[in-house]
Amino acid sequence: MERRLRGHEPSWWDDMGLAWYNEIANTAHSGAYAQDGQTIDGNVVDSLFTDTGLVNWGNDHNNIDVADAALIFMHGSESNDRWQGSVRVDEAGAGDCQTWQGDMRFGNTNLKFLHLSSCNSMDDNQWADRWWESFSGLHQVDGFHGFMWIGSDLVSDYEDFASDAFTATIADAWLDNMYHADISGTDDQCPVAYAVGVNSDDTWNRIGAERYNNVLSNPTSVGYWGTIYFENCDPANEDTIGTGID
């Protein structure tokens, strides 16, 4: 089956997101979630994802941070060793056409699990000094080291991820469904699951236990972070995973 680089088959990207969105609410799953809202194209702006405690125009507390679990799919890149995603509309004032991880704090309203269908959203150079700063009650972020991919044959990956995360851990479900060796013929697709906790034991317990229907209490502080990934995964637009860890 054909697999295409991000941007080459964009018409399937909303199908990939909706496959997750519909499956997480499938009542065949014990503990299925209720759908609370979606935005595809339309008025997608920076403030939906940014925190008013960091930028005065942030409005995540009325948007993404209201959800228990959320999926963002947008074109991604790095800026100052942080993930940034392209948004559709340029806001007036301080907003712009990029949303930047340095302006994000999640979980102080509600969000527990954040999934990023976006390139360079969990590059290994972001782990130690960057992503943990966005956890303010958030439990886990799942993203990609290097490029991720879009295509009709990848829609089922997102449905299967949502389904599996009720019976397996969210971290394992993300890796098992999103990893593809030689997805381009040469480059891999490299998923990463990233969690925080008070200490090492707390962090690895969360990675090894949390499912959509087994949600632990919010971390009381961020004293430790941990990731799981596929060793030697080698994507487009990044070095082999693990080489950029400080």
XYZ file of C-alpha atoms in Angstrom:
246
model
C 0.000 0.000 0.000
C 1.181 3.522 -0.716
C 2.328 5.702 2.155
C 2.876 9.381 1.490
C 4.824 12.110 3.224
C 2.856 14.671 5.199
C 1.258 17.247 2.934
C 1.230 14.998 -0.134
C -2.149 13.420 0.639
C -3.685 15.921 3.084
C -7.282 15.078 2.263
C -6.970 11.961 4.471
C -5.726 13.795 7.551
C -9.164 14.714 8.850
C -10.230 11.077 8.320
C -7.307 9.971 10.490
C -8.349 12.375 13.261
C -12.020 11.481 13.013
C -11.226 7.768 13.185
C -9.734 8.364 16.637
C -12.488 10.796 17.655
C -15.284 8.387 16.791
C -13.637 5.286 18.256
C -12.846 6.838 21.636
C -16.591 7.443 22.000
C -17.572 3.936 20.890
C -19.835 2.659 23.670
C -18.644 -0.895 23.057
C -15.653 0.150 25.177
C -16.037 0.161 28.935
C -15.471 3.763 29.966
C -16.042 5.256 26.491
C -15.649 9.013 26.328
C -18.291 11.562 25.341
C -17.509 13.709 22.329
C -17.210 17.368 23.316
C -16.238 19.116 20.106
C -14.033 19.167 17.034
C -12.574 21.802 14.751
C -11.432 20.916 11.246
C -10.050 23.761 9.154
C -12.310 26.657 10.098
C -11.133 29.192 12.643
C -8.197 27.261 14.132
C -6.056 29.849 15.922
C -3.103 29.898 18.310
C -5.088 30.888 21.392
C -7.063 27.614 21.407
C -3.888 25.838 22.538
C -2.077 28.446 24.651
C -2.346 29.247 28.339
C -3.393 32.609 29.713
C -0.838 32.197 32.496
C 1.900 32.429 29.863
C 0.392 34.748 27.238
C -2.450 37.121 28.014
C -4.327 36.112 24.865
C -4.243 32.381 25.688
C -7.610 30.634 25.757
C -6.928 26.902 26.196
C -9.066 26.836 29.368
C -12.147 27.351 27.183
C -10.959 25.011 24.453
C -8.521 22.072 24.338
C -7.841 21.977 28.081
C -11.536 21.320 28.776
C -11.253 17.819 27.274
C -10.020 14.720 29.107
C -8.258 13.488 25.960
C -7.500 15.406 22.783
C -5.842 14.911 19.414
C -4.216 17.772 17.513
C -3.315 17.237 13.890
C -1.388 20.036 12.200
C 1.802 20.561 10.221
C 4.669 20.646 12.710
C 8.249 21.806 12.953
C 10.751 22.929 15.595
C 11.443 26.406 16.931
C 14.072 26.870 19.668
C 14.031 23.121 20.343
C 10.266 23.167 20.888
C 7.443 21.856 18.768
C 5.351 24.354 16.867
C 2.278 23.673 14.782
C 0.777 25.660 11.934
C -2.710 27.039 12.545
C -5.137 28.116 9.882
C -5.941 31.712 10.833
C -3.644 34.595 11.800
C -5.134 36.140 14.928
C -5.191 39.883 15.422
C -2.886 41.178 18.150
C -0.330 38.851 19.714
C -1.503 35.654 17.968
C 0.060 34.321 14.780
C -0.107 31.370 12.389
C 1.958 29.111 14.656
C 1.132 27.597 18.023
C 4.271 26.997 20.111
C 4.864 24.507 22.907
C 6.598 27.169 25.001
C 3.217 28.935 25.359
C 1.399 25.762 26.442
C 0.414 24.525 29.914
C -2.127 21.695 29.971
C -4.108 20.037 32.719
C -4.715 23.008 34.981
C -8.284 22.898 33.643
C -8.815 19.244 32.787
C -6.716 17.687 30.013
C -5.107 14.336 30.874
C -3.958 12.847 27.556
C -2.735 14.805 24.532
C -1.942 13.161 21.192
C -0.134 15.011 18.414
C -0.478 13.895 14.806
C 2.212 16.346 13.808
C 5.780 16.201 12.539
C 8.594 16.843 15.026
C 6.114 16.955 17.899
C 8.226 14.753 20.198
C 11.790 15.026 18.883
C 14.317 13.604 21.317
C 16.071 16.971 21.831
C 12.774 18.300 23.269
C 12.441 15.727 26.031
C 14.798 16.802 28.795
C 14.491 20.573 28.766
C 11.224 21.312 27.027
C 8.101 19.146 27.070
C 7.823 18.608 30.832
C 7.258 22.353 31.239
C 3.848 22.013 29.564
C 2.572 19.578 32.203
C 0.333 21.248 34.771
C -1.899 18.300 35.650
C -1.437 16.703 32.219
C -0.460 13.012 32.392
C 0.914 12.072 28.952
C 1.768 13.490 25.518
C 2.152 11.215 22.509
C 3.827 12.450 19.345
C 6.493 11.730 16.743
C 10.267 12.016 16.495
C 10.868 13.378 13.002
C 8.292 13.309 10.229
C 4.935 11.585 10.568
C 2.878 10.545 7.588
C -0.570 11.008 6.059
C -2.437 8.562 3.846
C -5.599 6.590 3.298
C -4.001 3.403 4.619
C -3.120 5.116 7.920
C -6.709 5.977 8.896
C -7.158 2.625 10.613
C -4.047 3.246 12.747
C -5.870 6.005 14.609
C -9.037 3.974 15.047
C -7.011 1.009 16.305
C -5.019 3.227 18.654
C -8.191 4.538 20.291
C -9.648 1.048 20.562
C -6.498 -0.560 21.948
C -5.988 2.180 24.552
C -9.001 0.869 26.492
C -7.418 -2.567 26.974
C -3.684 -1.848 26.679
C -1.850 1.163 28.042
C -2.161 4.383 26.065
C 1.615 4.451 25.624
C 1.790 0.905 24.227
C -1.247 1.466 22.006
C 0.360 4.588 20.525
C 3.660 2.881 19.776
C 2.147 -0.354 18.490
C -0.173 1.383 16.038
C 1.931 4.351 14.927
C 5.305 2.685 14.335
C 6.083 1.861 10.708
C 9.513 0.727 9.593
C 10.553 2.046 6.179
C 7.274 3.875 5.752
C 8.759 5.830 2.821
C 10.766 2.927 1.560
C 13.734 4.117 3.629
C 12.573 6.330 6.542
C 10.679 5.086 9.592
C 7.701 6.628 11.385
C 8.818 6.965 15.000
C 6.137 7.363 17.702
C 7.039 8.475 21.223
C 5.031 8.354 24.456
C 6.104 10.910 27.092
C 4.855 11.064 30.682
C 5.792 12.784 33.924
C 5.463 12.004 37.614
C 6.596 13.011 41.059
C 9.547 10.625 40.788
C 10.807 7.725 38.692
C 8.460 5.129 40.203
C 5.442 7.388 39.733
C 6.344 8.152 36.125
C 6.899 4.546 35.047
C 3.790 3.433 36.903
C 1.789 5.918 34.852
C 3.336 4.826 31.560
C 2.767 1.188 32.504
C -0.772 1.517 33.849
C -2.809 4.347 32.359
C -5.499 3.460 29.865
C -8.437 5.548 28.728
C -10.510 3.705 31.312
C -7.816 3.575 34.001
C -6.899 7.183 34.743
C -4.668 7.875 37.731
C -4.778 11.049 39.803
C -3.002 14.132 38.500
C 0.734 14.314 39.193
C 1.146 16.495 42.271
C 4.429 17.813 40.886
C 6.776 17.195 37.982
C 9.927 15.695 39.394
C 10.716 13.213 36.633
C 9.907 12.522 33.000
C 10.093 9.327 30.974
C 9.612 8.198 27.382
C 9.128 4.963 25.531
C 10.057 4.573 21.877
C 11.519 2.110 19.384
C 15.291 1.923 19.671
C 17.145 2.737 16.436
C 14.030 4.198 14.808
C 15.317 6.459 12.025
C 12.782 8.923 10.577
C 12.921 11.602 7.931
C 14.004 15.068 9.126
C 15.707 13.810 12.308
C 18.604 11.617 13.373
C 18.137 8.115 14.761
C 16.082 8.411 17.916
C 18.030 8.762 21.151
C 20.960 10.659 19.682
C 19.616 14.080 20.675
C 18.984 13.388 24.371
C 20.942 15.739 26.612
